[in-house]
Coordinates of C-alpha atoms in Angstrom, one line a residue:
M1 CA -29.4 161.2 23.5
A2 CA -31.8 159.7 20.9
S3 CA -33.0 162.1 18.4
V4 CA -36.7 163.1 18.6
P5 CA -38.6 162.3 15.5
S6 CA -40.1 165.2 13.6
A7 CA -43.6 166.2 14.2
S8 CA -44.6 165.3 10.6
V9 CA -44.0 161.6 11.2
F10 CA -46.6 161.5 14.1
S11 CA -49.0 164.1 12.7
L12 CA -52.3 163.1 11.0
P13 CA -52.5 162.9 7.2
I14 CA -53.3 166.2 5.5
P15 CA -57.0 166.4 4.5
S16 CA -57.8 165.9 0.9
W17 CA -59.0 169.4 0.4
Q18 CA -55.7 170.7 1.7
Q19 CA -53.6 168.4 -0.5
P20 CA -51.8 170.0 -3.5
P21 CA -53.5 169.6 -6.9
S22 CA -52.4 166.7 -9.0
A23 CA -50.6 167.2 -12.3
R24 CA -53.8 166.6 -14.3
V25 CA -55.7 169.2 -12.5
A26 CA -52.8 171.7 -12.7
R27 CA -52.7 171.0 -16.5
Y28 CA -56.3 171.2 -17.4
E29 CA -57.9 173.4 -14.7
P30 CA -58.6 176.9 -16.2
R31 CA -56.8 179.9 -14.8
K32 CA -58.7 181.8 -12.1
R33 CA -58.9 185.5 -11.7
K34 CA -60.1 187.6 -8.9
K35 CA -63.8 188.5 -9.0
N36 CA -64.6 192.1 -9.9
Y37 CA -67.3 193.1 -7.4
D38 CA -68.6 195.6 -9.8
D39 CA -69.7 192.8 -12.2
W40 CA -72.1 190.5 -10.4
G41 CA -73.7 188.8 -13.4
D42 CA -70.6 187.2 -15.0
E43 CA -70.7 183.5 -14.5
D44 CA -67.2 183.0 -15.6
D45 CA -65.7 185.0 -12.7
I46 CA -64.4 182.7 -10.0
V47 CA -63.5 183.8 -6.6
E48 CA -59.8 183.1 -5.9
G49 CA -59.5 180.6 -3.1
E50 CA -57.4 181.0 0.0
T51 CA -53.9 179.5 -0.1
T52 CA -52.4 177.4 2.7
D53 CA -48.9 177.2 3.7
A54 CA -48.3 174.4 1.3
G55 CA -49.6 176.5 -1.6
S56 CA -52.7 174.5 -2.2
E57 CA -55.9 176.2 -3.2
V58 CA -58.9 175.9 -0.9
A59 CA -62.4 175.6 -2.1
P60 CA -64.1 179.0 -2.4
S61 CA -66.2 180.2 0.5
A62 CA -69.3 180.4 -1.7
A63 CA -69.0 176.9 -3.0
S64 CA -68.0 175.5 0.4
L65 CA -71.5 176.4 1.7
V66 CA -73.0 174.0 -0.8
L67 CA -70.2 171.5 -1.6
S68 CA -68.4 169.3 0.8
P69 CA -64.6 169.1 0.6
E70 CA -64.8 165.7 -1.0
E71 CA -67.2 167.0 -3.7
A72 CA -65.0 170.0 -4.3
H73 CA -62.1 167.6 -4.8
Q74 CA -64.1 165.6 -7.3
Y75 CA -64.7 168.8 -9.3
R76 CA -60.9 169.4 -9.4
V77 CA -60.2 165.9 -10.5
A78 CA -62.8 166.1 -13.3
G79 CA -61.3 169.4 -14.4
L80 CA -64.6 171.2 -13.9
S81 CA -65.2 174.6 -12.4
F82 CA -67.6 174.9 -9.4
D83 CA -70.2 176.8 -11.4
K84 CA -70.6 174.0 -14.0
E85 CA -73.3 171.4 -13.8
L86 CA -72.2 167.7 -13.7
P87 CA -73.0 165.7 -16.8
G88 CA -76.1 163.5 -16.5
G89 CA -76.6 159.9 -17.3
Y90 CA -74.0 157.3 -16.4
F91 CA -71.0 159.6 -16.8
P92 CA -68.2 158.7 -17.4
H93 CA -69.1 155.3 -18.7
A94 CA -72.0 156.4 -21.0
P95 CA -73.1 159.7 -22.6
P96 CA -75.6 161.9 -20.8
K97 CA -79.2 161.1 -21.2
D98 CA -80.2 164.5 -22.4
E99 CA -77.8 164.3 -25.3
A100 CA -79.7 163.5 -28.5
P101 CA -78.5 160.6 -30.6
S102 CA -76.6 161.2 -33.8
S103 CA -79.6 160.3 -36.1
Q104 CA -81.9 162.7 -34.2
R105 CA -79.3 165.4 -34.4
K106 CA -79.0 164.8 -38.1
N107 CA -82.8 165.1 -38.6
L108 CA -82.8 168.3 -36.6
I109 CA -80.0 169.7 -38.7
Q110 CA -81.8 168.7 -42.0
K111 CA -85.0 170.2 -40.8
G112 CA -83.3 173.5 -40.0
L113 CA -81.6 173.6 -43.4
S114 CA -84.8 172.8 -45.2
S115 CA -86.7 175.6 -43.5
L116 CA -84.3 178.2 -44.9
S117 CA -85.3 180.4 -47.8
P118 CA -84.2 179.1 -50.2
P119 CA -83.7 175.7 -48.6
I120 CA -80.2 174.4 -48.6
Y121 CA -81.3 170.8 -48.0
P122 CA -84.5 169.9 -49.7
P123 CA -87.0 168.1 -47.4
Q124 CA -87.4 164.4 -48.0
S125 CA -90.2 162.0 -47.1
A126 CA -90.1 159.3 -44.5
A127 CA -89.4 156.8 -47.3
Y128 CA -85.7 157.8 -47.2
S129 CA -85.3 157.3 -43.5
G130 CA -83.9 153.8 -44.0
N131 CA -87.1 151.7 -44.1
P132 CA -86.8 149.3 -47.1
R133 CA -90.6 148.8 -47.3
L134 CA -91.2 152.6 -47.5
Q135 CA -88.5 153.0 -50.0
H136 CA -90.1 150.2 -52.2
L137 CA -93.5 151.9 -52.0
A138 CA -91.9 155.3 -52.9
V139 CA -90.3 153.8 -55.9
L140 CA -93.5 152.2 -57.1
S141 CA -95.4 155.5 -56.6
S142 CA -92.8 157.4 -58.6
I143 CA -93.0 154.9 -61.5
L144 CA -96.8 155.1 -61.4
H145 CA -96.9 158.9 -61.6
R146 CA -94.2 158.9 -64.3
C147 CA -96.1 156.5 -66.5
L148 CA -99.3 158.5 -66.0
L149 CA -97.5 161.7 -67.1
N150 CA -96.2 159.9 -70.2
G151 CA -99.6 158.4 -71.0
D152 CA -98.3 154.8 -70.6
Y153 CA -101.3 153.4 -68.9
I154 CA -100.2 149.8 -69.4
R155 CA -97.1 150.1 -67.2
A156 CA -99.0 152.4 -64.9
G157 CA -101.6 149.6 -64.4
R158 CA -98.8 147.2 -63.5
A159 CA -97.3 149.6 -60.9
W160 CA -100.8 150.2 -59.5
G161 CA -101.3 146.4 -59.1
L162 CA -98.0 146.0 -57.3
I163 CA -99.0 148.8 -54.9
L164 CA -102.3 147.2 -54.2
R165 CA -100.6 143.9 -53.3
E166 CA -98.3 145.5 -50.8
E167 CA -98.8 145.4 -47.1
F168 CA -97.6 147.8 -44.3
H169 CA -97.4 146.5 -40.7
G170 CA -99.5 143.5 -41.8
N171 CA -102.3 145.7 -43.2
P172 CA -103.1 146.0 -46.9
I173 CA -102.6 149.3 -48.7
D174 CA -105.7 151.6 -48.4
V175 CA -106.4 153.0 -51.9
R176 CA -108.3 155.9 -50.3
T177 CA -105.2 157.5 -48.9
E178 CA -104.6 161.0 -50.3
G179 CA -107.4 160.5 -52.8
R180 CA -105.6 157.9 -54.9
W181 CA -108.6 155.8 -55.4
G182 CA -109.5 157.6 -58.7
I183 CA -106.2 156.5 -60.3
G184 CA -107.4 152.9 -60.7
A185 CA -110.5 154.0 -62.6
E186 CA -108.4 156.3 -64.9
I187 CA -106.0 153.5 -65.7
L188 CA -108.8 151.0 -66.5
L189 CA -110.7 153.5 -68.6
R190 CA -107.7 154.3 -70.9
R191 CA -105.6 151.2 -70.8
D192 CA -107.8 149.2 -73.3
R193 CA -107.6 152.0 -75.9
Q194 CA -103.8 152.0 -75.7
L195 CA -103.8 148.2 -76.1
S196 CA -106.0 148.4 -79.2
D197 CA -103.9 151.2 -80.7
I198 CA -100.8 149.0 -80.3
T199 CA -102.3 146.0 -81.9
L200 CA -104.2 147.7 -84.7
G201 CA -102.2 150.9 -85.2
S202 CA -99.6 149.3 -87.4
A203 CA -102.2 147.6 -89.6
E204 CA -104.2 150.8 -90.1
N205 CA -101.1 152.8 -91.0
V206 CA -100.2 150.3 -93.7
E207 CA -103.7 150.3 -95.2
G208 CA -103.9 154.0 -95.0
D209 CA -107.5 154.1 -93.8
P210 CA -108.5 157.4 -92.1
K211 CA -109.4 157.2 -88.5
T212 CA -112.9 157.9 -87.5
E213 CA -114.0 160.1 -84.6
S214 CA -114.9 157.0 -82.6
S215 CA -111.4 155.7 -82.9
K216 CA -110.0 159.0 -81.6
L217 CA -111.7 158.6 -78.3
Y218 CA -109.4 158.0 -75.3
F219 CA -111.4 155.1 -74.0
T220 CA -113.4 152.1 -75.2
R221 CA -116.7 150.6 -74.0
K222 CA -114.8 147.7 -72.4
G223 CA -112.5 150.1 -70.5
F224 CA -115.6 152.0 -69.2
E225 CA -117.2 148.7 -68.0
D226 CA -114.0 147.8 -66.2
A227 CA -113.8 151.3 -64.5
K228 CA -117.5 151.0 -63.6
Q229 CA -116.9 147.6 -62.0
Y230 CA -113.9 149.1 -60.1
Y231 CA -116.2 151.7 -58.5
E232 CA -118.8 149.1 -57.6
T233 CA -116.0 147.1 -55.9
L234 CA -114.9 150.1 -53.9
V235 CA -118.5 150.7 -52.8
I236 CA -118.7 147.1 -51.4
Q237 CA -115.2 147.2 -49.9
Y238 CA -115.4 150.5 -48.2
P239 CA -119.1 151.0 -47.0
Y240 CA -120.4 154.1 -45.4
R241 CA -120.0 154.2 -41.6
K242 CA -122.0 156.4 -39.4
A243 CA -119.2 156.6 -36.8
A244 CA -116.9 158.1 -39.4
P245 CA -119.0 160.2 -41.8
D246 CA -116.1 162.2 -43.1
F247 CA -114.1 159.2 -44.4
T248 CA -114.0 158.4 -48.1
S249 CA -117.1 156.2 -48.7
P250 CA -119.7 155.4 -51.4
L251 CA -120.9 159.1 -51.0
H252 CA -117.7 159.9 -52.9
F253 CA -117.6 156.8 -55.2
Y254 CA -121.1 157.0 -56.6
P255 CA -120.9 160.6 -57.8
A256 CA -117.6 159.7 -59.5
M257 CA -119.1 156.6 -61.2
F258 CA -122.2 158.3 -62.4
G259 CA -120.3 161.3 -63.6
L260 CA -118.0 159.0 -65.6
W261 CA -121.0 157.2 -67.0
V262 CA -122.5 160.5 -68.2
Y263 CA -119.2 161.6 -69.7
V264 CA -118.7 158.4 -71.7
T265 CA -122.2 158.4 -73.0
Q266 CA -122.0 162.0 -74.2
E267 CA -118.6 161.5 -75.8
E268 CA -119.6 158.4 -77.7
S269 CA -122.7 160.1 -79.0
S270 CA -120.8 163.2 -80.0
A271 CA -118.2 161.1 -81.8
A272 CA -120.9 159.1 -83.6
R273 CA -122.7 162.2 -84.8
Q274 CA -119.5 163.8 -86.0
D275 CA -118.8 160.7 -88.1
I276 CA -122.2 160.9 -89.7
W277 CA -121.7 164.6 -90.6
N278 CA -118.2 163.9 -91.9
R279 CA -119.6 161.2 -94.2
H280 CA -122.3 163.5 -95.3
E281 CA -119.8 166.2 -96.2
V282 CA -117.7 163.8 -98.2
A283 CA -120.8 162.6 -100.1
S284 CA -121.8 166.2 -100.8
R285 CA -118.4 167.0 -102.2
E286 CA -118.5 163.9 -104.4
G287 CA -122.0 164.7 -105.6
S288 CA -121.2 168.3 -106.5
N289 CA -119.0 167.0 -109.3
D290 CA -121.9 165.4 -111.2
E291 CA -123.1 167.0 -114.4
D292 CA -126.8 166.8 -113.7
A293 CA -127.6 169.6 -111.3
A294 CA -131.2 168.7 -110.8
S295 CA -130.5 165.1 -109.9
D296 CA -127.7 166.4 -107.7
L297 CA -130.1 168.6 -105.8
G298 CA -132.6 165.8 -105.3
S299 CA -129.9 163.4 -104.1
H300 CA -128.6 166.2 -101.7
D301 CA -132.0 166.5 -100.1
G302 CA -132.3 162.8 -99.7
S303 CA -128.9 162.5 -98.3
K304 CA -129.7 165.3 -95.8
Q305 CA -132.8 163.5 -94.6
Q306 CA -130.9 160.3 -94.3
T307 CA -128.2 162.1 -92.2
Q308 CA -130.9 163.5 -89.9
A309 CA -132.4 160.1 -89.5
L310 CA -129.0 158.6 -88.6
I311 CA -128.4 161.4 -86.1
A312 CA -131.8 160.8 -84.5
E313 CA -130.9 157.1 -84.1
V314 CA -127.7 158.1 -82.3
R315 CA -129.7 160.5 -80.1
A316 CA -132.1 157.7 -79.3
A317 CA -129.2 155.4 -78.2
E318 CA -128.0 158.3 -76.0
L319 CA -131.5 158.6 -74.5
D320 CA -131.6 154.9 -73.8
E321 CA -128.3 155.1 -72.0
A322 CA -129.3 158.2 -70.1
Q323 CA -132.5 156.4 -68.9
K324 CA -130.3 153.6 -67.6
I325 CA -128.2 156.0 -65.6
A326 CA -131.3 157.6 -64.1
A327 CA -132.8 154.2 -63.2
R328 CA -129.5 153.2 -61.5
M329 CA -129.4 156.5 -59.6
D330 CA -133.0 156.0 -58.5
E331 CA -132.1 152.7 -56.9
V332 CA -129.3 154.3 -55.0
L333 CA -131.3 157.4 -53.8
V334 CA -134.0 155.2 -52.2
S335 CA -132.2 154.8 -48.9
P336 CA -130.1 157.1 -46.7
P337 CA -127.4 158.4 -46.5
Y338 CA -127.5 158.6 -50.3
S339 CA -131.0 160.2 -50.3
D340 CA -129.5 163.1 -48.3
S341 CA -126.4 163.5 -50.5
R342 CA -126.4 166.9 -52.1
E343 CA -124.0 165.9 -54.9
L344 CA -126.2 162.9 -55.9
L345 CA -129.4 164.9 -55.9
E346 CA -127.9 167.7 -58.0
L347 CA -126.5 165.2 -60.5
R348 CA -129.9 163.4 -60.7
G349 CA -131.7 166.7 -61.4
M350 CA -129.2 167.5 -64.2
I351 CA -129.7 164.0 -65.7
S352 CA -133.4 164.7 -65.8
L353 CA -132.9 167.9 -67.8
W354 CA -130.6 166.0 -70.1
I355 CA -133.2 163.3 -70.7
G356 CA -135.8 165.9 -71.4
D357 CA -133.7 167.5 -74.1
L358 CA -133.0 164.0 -75.6
F359 CA -136.8 163.3 -75.9
V360 CA -137.0 166.1 -78.4
S361 CA -133.7 165.7 -80.3
S362 CA -134.2 161.9 -80.8
L363 CA -137.3 162.3 -82.9
P364 CA -136.9 160.6 -86.3
H365 CA -139.3 163.0 -88.0
Q366 CA -137.7 166.2 -86.7
G367 CA -137.4 168.8 -89.5
R368 CA -140.3 167.4 -91.6
E369 CA -143.1 169.7 -92.7
T370 CA -146.4 169.4 -90.9
P371 CA -149.8 169.9 -92.6
E372 CA -150.0 173.5 -91.3
D373 CA -146.7 174.3 -92.9
D374 CA -147.9 173.6 -96.5
D375 CA -151.0 173.0 -98.5
S376 CA -152.4 169.5 -97.7
D377 CA -153.7 169.1 -101.3
L378 CA -150.1 169.1 -102.6
I379 CA -149.0 166.4 -100.1
S380 CA -149.7 162.7 -100.9
G381 CA -151.7 160.5 -98.5
E382 CA -148.6 158.7 -97.2
D383 CA -146.7 161.9 -96.6
F384 CA -149.8 163.4 -94.9
Q385 CA -150.0 160.4 -92.5
D386 CA -146.2 160.8 -91.8
S387 CA -146.7 164.4 -91.0
I388 CA -149.6 163.6 -88.6
Q389 CA -147.4 161.0 -86.9
A390 CA -144.5 163.4 -86.6
R391 CA -146.7 166.0 -85.0
R392 CA -148.1 163.5 -82.5
E393 CA -144.6 162.4 -81.6
Q394 CA -143.5 166.0 -81.1
R395 CA -146.4 166.7 -78.8
L396 CA -145.7 163.5 -76.8
A397 CA -142.0 164.4 -76.6
A398 CA -142.8 167.9 -75.4
E399 CA -145.0 166.4 -72.6
K400 CA -142.2 164.0 -71.5
R401 CA -139.7 166.8 -71.5
Q402 CA -142.0 169.0 -69.3
S403 CA -142.4 166.0 -66.9
E404 CA -138.6 165.6 -66.7
V405 CA -138.1 169.3 -66.1
E406 CA -140.5 169.2 -63.1
K407 CA -138.7 166.1 -61.8
A408 CA -135.4 167.9 -62.1
Q409 CA -136.8 170.9 -60.2
D410 CA -137.8 168.6 -57.3
F411 CA -134.4 167.1 -57.1
L412 CA -132.6 170.4 -57.2
V413 CA -134.9 171.8 -54.5
K414 CA -134.0 168.8 -52.3
A415 CA -130.3 169.3 -53.0
K416 CA -130.6 172.9 -51.9
Q417 CA -132.3 171.9 -48.7
R418 CA -129.7 169.2 -47.9
G419 CA -127.0 171.7 -48.4
K420 CA -128.4 174.3 -46.1
G421 CA -126.4 175.3 -43.1
V422 CA -126.9 177.7 -40.1
T423 CA -126.1 180.7 -42.3
S424 CA -128.6 179.9 -45.0
T425 CA -131.3 179.1 -42.4
L426 CA -130.9 182.5 -40.8
E427 CA -131.3 184.1 -44.2
D428 CA -134.9 182.7 -44.3
L429 CA -135.9 184.9 -41.4
H430 CA -135.7 188.0 -43.7
I431 CA -134.3 190.3 -41.0
D432 CA -134.1 193.9 -42.2
D433 CA -130.8 195.3 -40.9
N434 CA -131.8 198.8 -42.0
A435 CA -135.1 198.9 -40.2
S436 CA -135.3 201.5 -37.5
V437 CA -135.7 200.4 -34.0
G438 CA -139.1 201.6 -32.6

């Protein structure tokens, strides 16, 4: 009698979820333990699956409600537990999409370290992120500021010129960024003095000539003219735009230019007057060694009058320059938005006060005696006429000064009105907070 084949030969294949685990799953699958029903919040607890006759583990009943047997089998093959989420992206052929790239992770780590107190990793600018153009601009900027700190305005001017010639994304560098537009004027103002000191310093040291007060100035007239032309170029290149009133515009350039003009004029006048007084003191010391005291006293008085006349000439030159500044500002203040600029109006008012004082201090006959101060019979006819002329000039200067003071008051009142806001407008109502309510 032929033998009957066993049932396993004719039986259907065992389902995948009833097959025994592979060697890889058995090796890497974490050990499972029975769930403690007293602890419902532990995500690491896994319910122990039922075991078939072959000893294979069955998917847990909780997971079987969500996962199909094939999906549960994939979890086993991947070595993942049923409570873990599948990796996103194109796993396993690509990293998950939500995983940050290495450069981004590096930036996050550096930012976290730099935010510590004290910072372990000092924060760095975007110039060190690997962009060669930004690195080049950062190097030029460092050289520029280093030269400015050392007073080397020649090399600083070269670095500034290289920065102005650079482009970023096809656009030229904007000098108004971070308020750097004033650096160019500072370099132009002081560079010419440094050049003159280099060329003439050695010769002066050999000859041993003492330096005058004018030579000790940090600028020259040519340097000032170059800086003034630089401001005029910025006014043309970056005009005022009504659509962007807060941007850096001629409303910022003009006050800086006029302020520099006033500074240069006053410094030149002060240095010139100091030179005159220094020469007067030297002449007085040399004259004190003479034997004839009477002649020495007469020469001293004549020297003092000559010194005062020279100082009056310097003051007159300062007055002429101040009037040029006022005339240039009047041209600017004719039209808006400059006529509504509080800074320009205040500066124009102060220049009027300055001019008024110069009308008096620039008189050539200042300090001379008038006919009322002494007996007119003891004064010669020529001296009497000079005294009358001096008195007439003093009266005219006083009238001009009063006119400039009134003009200054008008400008300062306009500046105060332009600078008024909502708070200052409410103050004009004169509301008495302490008044009793009737």
